[in-house]
CSV table of C-alpha atoms in Angstrom, one decimal:
chain,number,residue,atom,x,y,z
E,1,MET,CA,-168.2,-134.2,-128.2
E,2,GLU,CA,-171.5,-134.2,-131.4
E,3,GLU,CA,-171.8,-130.1,-132.2
E,4,ASP,CA,-175.3,-129.2,-131.7
E,5,THR,CA,-176.8,-127.1,-134.3
E,6,GLY,CA,-180.4,-127.6,-132.9
E,7,VAL,CA,-183.3,-124.7,-131.9
E,8,LEU,CA,-183.5,-124.1,-127.9
E,9,PRO,CA,-186.9,-124.2,-126.9
E,10,ARG,CA,-188.3,-120.3,-126.0
E,11,LYS,CA,-187.3,-119.9,-122.2
E,12,ASP,CA,-190.9,-118.7,-121.4
E,13,ASP,CA,-191.2,-122.9,-122.0
E,14,PHE,CA,-189.0,-122.9,-119.0
E,15,SER,CA,-189.5,-126.8,-117.9
E,16,GLN,CA,-188.4,-127.9,-122.0
E,17,TRP,CA,-186.4,-124.8,-122.1
E,18,TYR,CA,-184.1,-126.0,-118.7
E,19,ASN,CA,-184.1,-129.8,-120.1
E,20,GLU,CA,-182.8,-129.0,-123.3
E,21,ILE,CA,-179.6,-126.3,-122.2
E,22,LEU,CA,-178.4,-128.9,-120.5
E,23,TRP,CA,-177.1,-130.8,-122.8
E,24,ARG,CA,-177.6,-128.5,-125.3
E,25,ALA,CA,-174.9,-125.9,-123.8
E,26,GLU,CA,-172.8,-129.0,-122.3
E,27,ILE,CA,-173.4,-128.9,-118.4
E,28,MET,CA,-175.0,-132.0,-117.4
E,29,ASP,CA,-175.6,-135.0,-119.4
E,30,VAL,CA,-179.0,-137.2,-117.9
E,31,ARG,CA,-178.1,-140.2,-119.0
E,32,TYR,CA,-176.5,-142.0,-116.3
E,33,PRO,CA,-178.6,-145.3,-115.9
E,34,VAL,CA,-179.3,-144.6,-112.3
E,35,LYS,CA,-182.2,-142.5,-111.6
E,36,GLY,CA,-181.3,-139.1,-110.0
E,37,LEU,CA,-177.8,-139.5,-110.8
E,38,TYR,CA,-176.0,-137.2,-113.5
E,39,VAL,CA,-172.9,-136.8,-114.9
E,40,TRP,CA,-171.3,-132.8,-115.3
E,41,TYR,CA,-169.9,-132.3,-118.1
E,42,PRO,CA,-166.2,-130.3,-118.2
E,43,HIS,CA,-167.6,-127.1,-119.3
E,44,GLY,CA,-170.4,-127.5,-116.6
E,45,PHE,CA,-168.2,-128.3,-114.4
E,46,GLY,CA,-165.8,-125.5,-115.5
E,47,ILE,CA,-168.7,-123.4,-113.9
E,48,ARG,CA,-169.2,-125.4,-110.7
E,49,LYS,CA,-165.4,-125.1,-110.3
E,50,ARG,CA,-165.8,-121.0,-110.8
E,51,ALA,CA,-168.5,-120.6,-108.4
E,52,TYR,CA,-166.9,-122.9,-105.4
E,53,GLY,CA,-163.8,-121.3,-106.0
E,54,ILE,CA,-165.6,-117.8,-104.6
E,55,LEU,CA,-167.4,-119.6,-102.0
E,56,ARG,CA,-164.1,-121.5,-101.1
E,57,ASP,CA,-162.4,-118.4,-100.9
E,58,LEU,CA,-165.3,-116.6,-98.9
E,59,MET,CA,-165.6,-119.3,-96.4
E,60,ASP,CA,-161.2,-119.8,-95.6
E,61,ARG,CA,-161.8,-116.2,-94.6
E,62,ASP,CA,-162.8,-117.4,-91.1
E,63,HIS,CA,-163.2,-121.2,-91.6
E,64,ALA,CA,-160.9,-124.3,-92.1
E,65,GLU,CA,-161.6,-126.7,-94.7
E,66,THR,CA,-162.2,-130.3,-93.8
E,67,MET,CA,-163.4,-134.0,-95.2
E,68,PHE,CA,-165.2,-136.1,-92.5
E,69,PRO,CA,-165.5,-140.1,-94.0
E,70,LEU,CA,-169.6,-141.0,-95.5
E,71,LEU,CA,-169.4,-143.7,-94.3
E,72,ILE,CA,-171.7,-142.9,-91.2
E,73,PRO,CA,-172.4,-146.2,-88.6
E,74,GLU,CA,-175.7,-146.4,-88.1
E,75,THR,CA,-175.0,-147.0,-84.1
E,76,GLU,CA,-174.1,-142.7,-84.4
E,77,PHE,CA,-176.4,-142.2,-86.9
E,78,MET,CA,-179.3,-143.4,-84.9
E,79,LYS,CA,-179.2,-141.0,-81.6
E,80,GLU,CA,-179.9,-137.9,-82.5
E,81,ALA,CA,-184.5,-139.3,-82.7
E,82,GLU,CA,-185.4,-135.6,-84.2
E,83,HIS,CA,-183.0,-135.6,-86.9
E,84,ILE,CA,-184.0,-138.8,-87.9
E,85,LYS,CA,-187.3,-138.2,-88.1
E,86,GLY,CA,-186.4,-135.9,-91.0
E,87,PHE,CA,-184.2,-138.3,-92.7
E,88,GLU,CA,-185.1,-142.3,-92.4
E,89,ASP,CA,-186.8,-142.6,-95.8
E,90,GLU,CA,-184.7,-141.0,-97.3
E,91,VAL,CA,-181.4,-143.1,-96.4
E,92,TYR,CA,-179.4,-145.1,-98.9
E,93,TRP,CA,-177.9,-148.2,-96.9
E,94,VAL,CA,-174.6,-150.6,-97.4
E,95,THR,CA,-175.3,-154.0,-96.0
E,96,HIS,CA,-172.8,-155.6,-97.3
E,97,GLY,CA,-168.8,-155.4,-97.6
E,98,GLY,CA,-168.8,-158.6,-100.7
E,99,ARG,CA,-170.4,-161.2,-99.1
E,100,ASN,CA,-171.2,-160.8,-96.3
E,101,GLU,CA,-173.4,-159.4,-94.4
E,102,LEU,CA,-171.9,-155.8,-92.5
E,103,ASP,CA,-172.5,-156.1,-88.1
E,104,VAL,CA,-173.2,-152.8,-88.4
E,105,PRO,CA,-175.4,-151.2,-91.3
E,106,LEU,CA,-173.5,-148.5,-93.0
E,107,ALA,CA,-175.5,-145.1,-93.6
E,108,LEU,CA,-173.9,-143.1,-96.7
E,109,ARG,CA,-174.1,-140.0,-95.6
E,110,PRO,CA,-177.9,-137.3,-95.8
E,111,THR,CA,-176.0,-134.9,-94.7
E,112,SER,CA,-173.1,-135.1,-91.9
E,113,GLU,CA,-174.3,-133.8,-88.3
E,114,THR,CA,-174.1,-137.9,-87.9
E,115,ALA,CA,-170.8,-138.2,-89.0
E,116,ILE,CA,-168.9,-135.0,-87.7
E,117,TYR,CA,-170.8,-134.5,-84.3
E,118,PRO,CA,-168.8,-137.6,-83.0
E,119,MET,CA,-165.6,-136.5,-83.9
E,120,TYR,CA,-166.3,-132.5,-81.9
E,121,SER,CA,-166.8,-134.5,-79.0
E,122,LEU,CA,-163.0,-136.0,-79.3
E,123,TRP,CA,-161.9,-132.6,-80.7
E,124,ILE,CA,-163.8,-130.1,-78.2
E,125,ARG,CA,-162.1,-130.3,-74.8
E,126,SER,CA,-161.9,-126.6,-73.1
E,127,HIS,CA,-163.1,-123.2,-74.3
E,128,THR,CA,-159.8,-122.4,-75.7
E,129,ASP,CA,-161.1,-124.6,-78.9
E,130,LEU,CA,-163.9,-122.2,-79.3
E,131,PRO,CA,-165.2,-120.9,-81.5
E,132,LEU,CA,-164.3,-124.4,-84.1
E,133,LYS,CA,-165.7,-123.5,-87.4
E,134,LEU,CA,-165.1,-126.0,-89.9
E,135,TYR,CA,-166.6,-127.0,-93.5
E,136,GLN,CA,-166.4,-129.7,-97.0
E,137,ILE,CA,-167.4,-129.6,-100.5
E,138,VAL,CA,-168.5,-133.7,-100.7
E,139,ASN,CA,-171.3,-135.8,-102.4
E,140,THR,CA,-174.7,-136.4,-100.4
E,141,PHE,CA,-177.2,-139.2,-101.1
E,142,ARG,CA,-180.5,-138.8,-100.7
E,143,TYR,CA,-183.2,-141.7,-102.0
E,144,GLU,CA,-185.8,-138.9,-103.5
E,145,THR,CA,-189.0,-140.5,-104.6
E,146,LYS,CA,-190.5,-137.6,-106.1
E,147,HIS,CA,-189.6,-136.7,-109.4
E,148,THR,CA,-185.7,-135.5,-109.8
E,149,ARG,CA,-183.5,-133.2,-111.7
E,150,PRO,CA,-180.5,-132.0,-112.6
E,151,LEU,CA,-180.0,-129.9,-110.4
E,152,ILE,CA,-182.2,-129.5,-108.5
E,153,ARG,CA,-183.3,-132.5,-107.1
E,154,LEU,CA,-181.1,-135.3,-107.2
E,155,ARG,CA,-180.3,-139.2,-105.7
E,156,GLU,CA,-176.8,-137.4,-105.2
E,157,ILE,CA,-175.9,-134.3,-104.6
E,158,THR,CA,-172.8,-134.0,-106.3
E,159,SER,CA,-171.1,-130.6,-104.6
E,160,PHE,CA,-172.2,-130.3,-100.8
E,161,LYS,CA,-171.3,-127.3,-98.7
E,162,GLU,CA,-171.8,-127.7,-95.3
E,163,ALA,CA,-170.1,-125.7,-92.4
E,164,HIS,CA,-171.1,-127.2,-88.8
E,165,THR,CA,-169.7,-124.7,-86.0
E,166,VAL,CA,-169.6,-124.7,-82.3
E,167,HIS,CA,-169.4,-122.0,-79.7
E,168,ALA,CA,-169.4,-121.4,-76.2
E,169,THR,CA,-173.2,-119.6,-76.2
E,170,TRP,CA,-176.5,-119.6,-77.7
E,171,GLU,CA,-175.7,-115.9,-78.3
E,172,GLU,CA,-172.2,-116.4,-80.5
E,173,ALA,CA,-173.9,-118.7,-82.3
E,174,ALA,CA,-176.9,-116.8,-83.2
E,175,ALA,CA,-174.1,-114.0,-84.1
E,176,GLN,CA,-172.7,-116.8,-86.9
E,177,VAL,CA,-176.1,-117.7,-88.1
E,178,GLU,CA,-175.3,-113.5,-89.4
E,179,VAL,CA,-172.1,-114.1,-90.8
E,180,ALA,CA,-173.3,-116.8,-92.3
E,181,LEU,CA,-176.5,-115.1,-94.5
E,182,GLY,CA,-173.3,-112.6,-94.8
E,183,LEU,CA,-171.6,-115.0,-96.9
E,184,TYR,CA,-174.5,-116.4,-98.2
E,185,ARG,CA,-175.5,-113.2,-99.5
E,186,GLU,CA,-171.8,-112.0,-101.1
E,187,PHE,CA,-172.1,-116.0,-102.2
E,188,TYR,CA,-174.7,-114.6,-104.4
E,189,ASP,CA,-173.7,-111.1,-105.7
E,190,SER,CA,-171.0,-112.5,-106.9
E,191,LEU,CA,-173.8,-114.9,-109.0
E,192,ARG,CA,-175.7,-112.0,-110.1
E,193,VAL,CA,-178.4,-114.2,-108.7
E,194,PRO,CA,-180.8,-111.3,-106.4
E,195,VAL,CA,-182.1,-114.3,-103.8
E,196,ILE,CA,-184.9,-113.3,-100.5
E,197,VAL,CA,-183.8,-114.5,-97.0
E,198,SER,CA,-186.6,-115.6,-94.8
E,199,ARG,CA,-187.3,-117.8,-91.8
E,200,ARG,CA,-189.0,-121.0,-91.7
E,201,PRO,CA,-192.0,-121.9,-90.2
E,202,ALA,CA,-191.1,-124.1,-87.4
E,203,TRP,CA,-192.4,-127.8,-88.4
E,204,ASP,CA,-190.3,-127.1,-91.7
E,205,LYS,CA,-187.3,-126.3,-89.8
E,206,PHE,CA,-184.1,-128.7,-90.3
E,207,PRO,CA,-185.1,-131.6,-88.1
E,208,GLY,CA,-183.2,-131.2,-84.5
E,209,ALA,CA,-182.5,-126.8,-85.2
E,210,ASP,CA,-183.6,-124.8,-83.6
E,211,TYR,CA,-184.8,-122.2,-86.1
E,212,THR,CA,-184.0,-122.3,-89.7
E,213,ILE,CA,-183.1,-119.3,-92.3
E,214,ALA,CA,-182.9,-119.7,-96.0
E,215,VAL,CA,-182.1,-118.5,-99.2
E,216,ASP,CA,-184.6,-118.4,-102.1
E,217,THR,CA,-184.6,-117.3,-105.7
E,218,ILE,CA,-187.7,-117.3,-107.9
E,219,MET,CA,-186.9,-119.4,-111.4
E,220,PRO,CA,-188.6,-118.1,-114.2
E,221,ASP,CA,-191.9,-119.9,-114.1
E,222,GLY,CA,-192.2,-118.7,-111.1
E,223,LYS,CA,-191.6,-120.9,-108.3
E,224,THR,CA,-188.9,-120.3,-105.4
E,225,LEU,CA,-185.7,-122.7,-105.1
E,226,GLN,CA,-184.1,-123.3,-102.1
E,227,ILE,CA,-180.4,-122.4,-103.1
E,228,GLY,CA,-179.5,-121.8,-99.3
E,229,THR,CA,-180.1,-122.8,-95.3
E,230,VAL,CA,-178.9,-121.5,-92.0
E,231,HIS,CA,-179.4,-124.1,-89.1
E,232,MET,CA,-179.4,-122.3,-85.7
E,233,LEU,CA,-178.9,-126.2,-83.7
E,234,GLY,CA,-178.6,-124.6,-80.2
E,235,ASP,CA,-177.5,-127.6,-77.6
E,236,HIS,CA,-179.4,-130.2,-79.2
E,237,PHE,CA,-177.1,-131.9,-80.8
E,238,SER,CA,-174.4,-131.2,-78.8
E,239,ARG,CA,-176.7,-132.9,-75.6
E,240,THR,CA,-176.9,-136.6,-77.6
E,241,TYR,CA,-172.8,-136.3,-78.8
E,242,ASP,CA,-171.7,-134.7,-75.8
E,243,ILE,CA,-169.5,-132.4,-77.1
E,244,THR,CA,-168.9,-129.6,-74.1
E,245,TYR,CA,-166.7,-127.3,-73.0
E,246,GLU,CA,-164.5,-127.0,-69.8
E,247,ASP,CA,-165.0,-123.2,-69.1
E,248,ALA,CA,-163.0,-120.8,-67.9
E,249,ASN,CA,-164.4,-121.4,-64.1
E,250,GLY,CA,-163.7,-124.7,-64.8
E,251,GLU,CA,-167.1,-126.3,-65.0
E,252,ARG,CA,-168.4,-128.4,-67.7
E,253,GLN,CA,-170.6,-127.2,-70.2
E,254,TYR,CA,-172.7,-128.0,-73.0
E,255,ALA,CA,-172.0,-126.6,-76.9
E,256,TYR,CA,-173.8,-124.1,-79.3
E,257,GLN,CA,-174.1,-125.3,-82.8
E,258,THR,CA,-174.8,-123.8,-86.1
E,259,CYS,CA,-174.4,-125.8,-89.8
E,260,TYR,CA,-175.5,-124.6,-92.9
E,261,GLY,CA,-175.2,-125.7,-96.7
E,262,ILE,CA,-175.1,-124.9,-100.4
E,263,SER,CA,-175.4,-127.3,-102.9
E,264,GLU,CA,-175.0,-127.4,-107.3
E,265,ARG,CA,-178.5,-125.5,-107.2
E,266,SER,CA,-176.3,-122.7,-106.6
E,267,ILE,CA,-175.5,-123.5,-110.4
E,268,ALA,CA,-178.9,-124.2,-111.2
E,269,ALA,CA,-179.6,-121.0,-110.2
E,270,VAL,CA,-177.1,-119.5,-112.5
E,271,VAL,CA,-178.4,-121.5,-115.2
E,272,SER,CA,-182.2,-120.7,-115.3
E,273,VAL,CA,-182.2,-117.2,-113.6
E,274,HIS,CA,-179.3,-115.2,-116.8
E,275,GLY,CA,-180.2,-117.9,-119.9
E,276,ASP,CA,-182.4,-116.7,-122.9
E,277,ASP,CA,-183.7,-118.2,-125.8
E,278,LYS,CA,-180.0,-118.4,-127.0
E,279,GLY,CA,-178.8,-120.5,-124.5
E,280,LEU,CA,-176.4,-120.4,-121.7
E,281,VAL,CA,-175.7,-116.1,-120.3
E,282,LEU,CA,-172.5,-116.5,-118.3
E,283,PRO,CA,-171.5,-114.1,-115.2
E,284,PRO,CA,-167.6,-113.0,-116.0
E,285,GLU,CA,-167.3,-114.5,-112.6
E,286,VAL,CA,-168.6,-118.0,-113.4
E,287,ALA,CA,-167.5,-118.7,-116.6
E,288,PRO,CA,-165.1,-121.1,-118.0
E,289,ILE,CA,-164.5,-119.3,-121.0
E,290,GLU,CA,-164.2,-114.8,-119.7
E,291,VAL,CA,-163.4,-113.7,-123.6
E,292,VAL,CA,-164.1,-116.4,-127.0
E,293,ILE,CA,-161.5,-114.5,-130.1
E,294,VAL,CA,-162.8,-115.4,-133.3
E,295,PRO,CA,-161.1,-115.1,-136.1
E,296,ILE,CA,-162.5,-113.6,-139.6
E,297,ILE,CA,-160.7,-114.6,-142.2
E,298,VAL,CA,-161.1,-112.8,-145.5
E,299,GLY,CA,-159.2,-113.9,-148.6
E,300,LYS,CA,-155.2,-113.8,-148.5
E,301,ARG,CA,-154.6,-112.5,-145.2
E,302,ARG,CA,-155.2,-115.5,-143.3
E,303,GLU,CA,-152.5,-115.7,-141.7
E,304,GLU,CA,-151.6,-112.3,-140.4
E,305,VAL,CA,-155.6,-113.1,-139.4
E,306,LEU,CA,-154.6,-115.6,-136.6
E,307,ALA,CA,-150.7,-114.5,-135.8
E,308,ALA,CA,-153.7,-111.2,-134.7
E,309,ALA,CA,-155.9,-114.2,-133.1
E,310,GLY,CA,-153.6,-115.6,-131.5
E,311,ALA,CA,-151.4,-112.6,-129.9
E,312,LEU,CA,-154.2,-111.3,-128.8
E,313,GLN,CA,-155.0,-114.7,-126.6
E,314,GLU,CA,-151.8,-114.5,-125.7
E,315,GLU,CA,-152.0,-110.5,-124.5
E,316,PHE,CA,-155.3,-111.7,-122.7
E,317,ARG,CA,-154.2,-115.1,-120.8
E,318,ASN,CA,-151.0,-112.6,-119.4
E,319,ALA,CA,-153.8,-110.3,-118.0
E,320,GLY,CA,-155.4,-113.2,-116.4
E,321,PHE,CA,-158.6,-113.8,-117.9
E,322,ALA,CA,-159.8,-117.4,-119.3
E,323,VAL,CA,-159.8,-117.1,-122.8
E,324,LYS,CA,-160.2,-118.8,-126.2
E,325,LEU,CA,-159.1,-118.8,-129.5
E,326,ASP,CA,-161.4,-120.7,-132.2
E,327,ASP,CA,-159.1,-121.1,-135.1
E,328,ARG,CA,-162.0,-124.7,-136.0
E,329,ASP,CA,-162.4,-124.0,-139.5
E,330,MET,CA,-165.6,-123.7,-140.0
E,331,ARG,CA,-168.1,-120.6,-140.1
E,332,PRO,CA,-167.8,-117.9,-138.1
E,333,GLY,CA,-171.6,-117.5,-137.9
E,334,ALA,CA,-171.5,-121.0,-136.4
E,335,LYS,CA,-168.5,-120.5,-134.0
E,336,TYR,CA,-170.8,-117.9,-132.6
E,337,TYR,CA,-173.9,-120.0,-131.9
E,338,HIS,CA,-170.9,-122.4,-129.9
E,339,TRP,CA,-170.5,-120.5,-127.9
E,340,GLU,CA,-173.7,-118.1,-127.3
E,341,MET,CA,-175.0,-121.7,-126.5
E,342,ARG,CA,-172.6,-121.8,-123.5
E,343,GLY,CA,-172.8,-118.8,-122.3
E,344,VAL,CA,-169.4,-117.1,-122.8
E,345,PRO,CA,-169.6,-113.2,-121.5
E,346,LEU,CA,-167.8,-111.5,-124.5
E,347,ARG,CA,-166.9,-112.3,-128.2
E,348,ILE,CA,-164.0,-110.7,-129.7
E,349,GLU,CA,-163.8,-110.6,-133.8
E,350,VAL,CA,-160.2,-109.7,-135.3
E,351,GLY,CA,-160.4,-109.4,-139.4
E,352,PRO,CA,-158.5,-107.2,-142.0
E,353,ARG,CA,-160.4,-104.6,-141.9
E,354,ASP,CA,-159.5,-104.5,-137.8
E,355,ILE,CA,-155.6,-104.4,-138.3
E,356,ASP,CA,-156.0,-102.3,-140.6
E,357,ALA,CA,-157.8,-100.2,-138.1
E,358,ASN,CA,-155.4,-101.4,-134.9
E,359,THR,CA,-159.3,-101.8,-133.7
E,360,VAL,CA,-160.6,-105.4,-132.5
E,361,VAL,CA,-164.7,-105.4,-132.5
E,362,ALA,CA,-165.7,-106.5,-128.7
E,363,VAL,CA,-169.9,-108.3,-128.9
E,364,THR,CA,-171.3,-109.0,-124.3
E,365,ARG,CA,-173.6,-112.2,-124.5
E,366,THR,CA,-176.5,-110.2,-124.9
E,367,GLY,CA,-175.7,-108.4,-128.2
E,368,ARG,CA,-174.1,-105.0,-126.7
E,369,LYS,CA,-171.2,-104.4,-129.2
E,370,THR,CA,-168.5,-102.1,-129.4
E,371,THR,CA,-165.2,-101.0,-131.3
E,372,LEU,CA,-162.5,-101.5,-128.8
E,373,ASP,CA,-158.5,-99.1,-129.6
E,374,ARG,CA,-155.9,-102.7,-130.1
E,375,ARG,CA,-153.5,-100.7,-128.1
E,376,GLY,CA,-155.7,-99.9,-124.8
E,377,VAL,CA,-158.1,-103.6,-125.6
E,378,VAL,CA,-156.6,-105.4,-121.6
E,379,GLU,CA,-158.2,-102.2,-120.0
E,380,GLY,CA,-161.5,-101.4,-123.0
E,381,VAL,CA,-162.1,-105.5,-122.2
E,382,CYS,CA,-161.6,-104.9,-118.5
E,383,SER,CA,-164.1,-101.9,-118.4
E,384,VAL,CA,-166.9,-104.0,-121.3
E,385,LEU,CA,-167.0,-106.8,-118.5
E,386,ALA,CA,-167.9,-105.6,-115.5
E,387,GLN,CA,-170.7,-103.2,-117.5
E,388,PHE,CA,-171.8,-106.6,-118.7
E,389,GLY,CA,-172.0,-108.3,-114.8
E,390,GLU,CA,-173.6,-104.7,-113.9
E,391,GLU,CA,-176.2,-105.2,-116.2
E,392,LEU,CA,-176.9,-108.6,-115.7
E,393,SER,CA,-177.4,-107.5,-111.2
E,394,GLN,CA,-179.6,-105.4,-113.3
E,395,ALA,CA,-182.5,-107.5,-115.2
E,396,ALA,CA,-182.3,-110.3,-112.2
E,397,ARG,CA,-183.2,-107.2,-110.2
E,398,GLN,CA,-185.6,-106.7,-112.5
E,399,ALA,CA,-187.3,-109.7,-113.3
E,400,MET,CA,-187.4,-110.9,-109.9
E,401,ALA,CA,-189.1,-107.7,-108.4
E,402,ALA,CA,-192.3,-108.0,-111.2
E,403,ARG,CA,-192.6,-111.2,-109.6
E,404,ILE,CA,-193.7,-110.2,-106.0
E,405,ALA,CA,-196.3,-109.1,-105.4
E,406,VAL,CA,-198.3,-108.0,-102.0
E,407,THR,CA,-202.0,-109.0,-101.9
E,408,GLY,CA,-204.5,-108.6,-99.4
E,409,THR,CA,-207.0,-111.3,-99.9
E,410,LEU,CA,-206.4,-115.4,-100.9
E,411,ASP,CA,-208.0,-114.9,-104.1
E,412,GLU,CA,-204.8,-112.1,-105.0
E,413,ALA,CA,-202.4,-113.9,-103.6
E,414,ALA,CA,-204.1,-116.9,-105.3
E,415,ALA,CA,-203.5,-114.9,-109.0
E,416,ALA,CA,-199.5,-114.2,-107.3
E,417,VAL,CA,-198.5,-117.3,-106.8
E,418,LYS,CA,-199.5,-118.8,-110.5
E,419,THR,CA,-196.1,-116.3,-111.8
E,420,GLY,CA,-194.3,-115.6,-109.0
E,421,VAL,CA,-194.5,-114.8,-104.9
E,422,ALA,CA,-197.3,-113.8,-102.7
E,423,VAL,CA,-196.3,-112.0,-99.6
E,424,VAL,CA,-199.2,-111.9,-97.3
E,425,HIS,CA,-199.7,-110.9,-94.1
E,426,TRP,CA,-199.6,-114.2,-92.0
E,427,CYS,CA,-200.3,-114.5,-88.0
E,428,GLY,CA,-197.8,-117.6,-87.7
E,429,SER,CA,-200.2,-120.0,-87.0
E,430,GLN,CA,-199.7,-123.3,-88.1
E,431,GLU,CA,-203.7,-123.9,-88.9
E,432,CYS,CA,-203.7,-120.5,-90.6
E,433,ALA,CA,-201.0,-121.4,-92.3
E,434,GLU,CA,-203.1,-124.6,-93.6
E,435,LYS,CA,-205.7,-122.6,-94.5
E,436,ILE,CA,-204.1,-119.9,-96.9
E,437,GLU,CA,-201.6,-123.0,-98.1
E,438,ALA,CA,-205.4,-125.1,-99.0
E,439,ALA,CA,-206.7,-121.9,-100.3
E,440,VAL,CA,-203.9,-120.4,-102.8
E,441,ASP,CA,-202.4,-123.5,-103.9
E,442,ALA,CA,-199.1,-122.9,-102.6
E,443,SER,CA,-196.7,-123.2,-99.7
E,444,ILE,CA,-196.2,-120.3,-96.8
E,445,LEU,CA,-192.2,-120.3,-96.7
E,446,GLY,CA,-191.9,-118.5,-94.6
E,447,SER,CA,-191.3,-114.8,-92.3
E,448,ASP,CA,-189.0,-112.7,-90.4
E,449,ILE,CA,-188.5,-111.9,-94.5
E,450,ARG,CA,-184.6,-109.4,-95.7
E,451,SER,CA,-184.8,-108.3,-98.7
E,452,ASP,CA,-184.2,-104.8,-100.3
E,453,LEU,CA,-187.6,-106.0,-103.0
E,454,ILE,CA,-190.3,-106.7,-100.2
E,455,ALA,CA,-191.5,-103.4,-97.8
E,456,VAL,CA,-192.2,-105.3,-94.5
E,457,SER,CA,-194.8,-104.8,-92.9
E,458,ASP,CA,-197.9,-105.4,-90.0
E,459,GLY,CA,-201.4,-106.0,-90.8
E,460,PRO,CA,-204.5,-108.6,-90.3
E,461,CYS,CA,-204.2,-112.1,-91.2
E,462,ILE,CA,-205.4,-113.4,-94.4
E,463,ALA,CA,-207.2,-116.4,-93.3
E,464,CYS,CA,-208.1,-115.3,-89.4
E,465,GLY,CA,-207.3,-111.6,-89.6
E,466,GLY,CA,-205.7,-111.8,-85.9
E,467,ASN,CA,-202.6,-109.5,-86.0
E,468,GLY,CA,-200.3,-110.3,-88.5
E,469,THR,CA,-196.6,-109.5,-91.2
E,470,SER,CA,-195.4,-110.0,-93.8
E,471,ALA,CA,-194.8,-113.7,-95.3
E,472,LEU,CA,-193.5,-115.4,-98.7
E,473,VAL,CA,-196.3,-117.7,-100.6
E,474,ALA,CA,-195.1,-120.2,-103.0
E,475,ARG,CA,-194.6,-122.3,-105.0
E,476,THR,CA,-191.5,-124.7,-105.0
E,477,TYR,CA,-188.8,-126.6,-106.0
């Protein structure tokens, strides 16, 4: 791929910065000739691979991974009326096999409830089969008519992690919702991305669910990005697809279900929350290359320096780091630019002076420089990377906190949503939500807020003056 030497737009111009960084940092190529479908560059896919490795490890604690078909018969897809109403305008249909028209059209899954639940009705027979907790990581297709954007709004979601659980009682299913939220918090802690959890309004819940709880982050332009959802399905789908079990008394009972998903929006959050004017800034946990070694070639000691750099690479590799030795015939400054753009957390420089002093120079992606003793270099790098990760977490939290404003009037809320999220008191009614949304030109995200950055309280509804509680109002992606 051609080496990029251009200047990245400033992050203050977030929309342009985001579009540019995706190709300059080799995350995604947008030039695929179908709108809303994009190609992962190897570097971008490496970020995805490491992030989803973390997600898999979390899910595998208490779930089993599986894989269901992409194609869903229309006969199954159309069974759940409320669910279908939420997706009917977004479905891609396969109507022909070769030149022959199919007897039953097949939907490309927009999500997999209608593919999975007919099988659950066959698999679940007894209370001893419960709970059942499965997940898959698959591509899904939605015919988006809004403006598509890589990683954020796609027609092919390439990395949809969806979990589907089945339980004996409503209470057990509700408890699983909380377990899922805990997993998602842990996942985003690993990505160093701060989140706000809230319960979506009834009219904005997942089609067919009792309720939906969502995970959002705040992007640099102040808009919120939904980066995870957890849905309490109750017994709606089990009644539609006849998912029943025999209880301990020998009686047939309908099961209760949950589902929850995360997509490559998680990668968009990493890119957007941490990146800067120089390019990506990747947490060590998700960086395809954690450490890059740049040999500083001076005078006649070229082979000696390259040998020292090679020895460092071997030592780091043996210690478990994802390491790259950049021995290309280029100026060191050009190499610095290349790896800074791609977000590598740590650069190790070694030259003749370092060899003579038995040291190396460690430079974090954010520019903090440290001289490390060569004899304890692995331990030194571990310490530097751990501190770097914590610095990213703190910087991201501070940036989020600066974009949250507690407001008491519609005018204050309207001003706040121009740069971030407004916290208002809201009575919970759709009528007042519509008044608030019209007045501030933003959306009610939800209530039952869970964030240590927001002090939740009760107070008069900002629209009607009745009893209200804290709710989030924001512009959204």
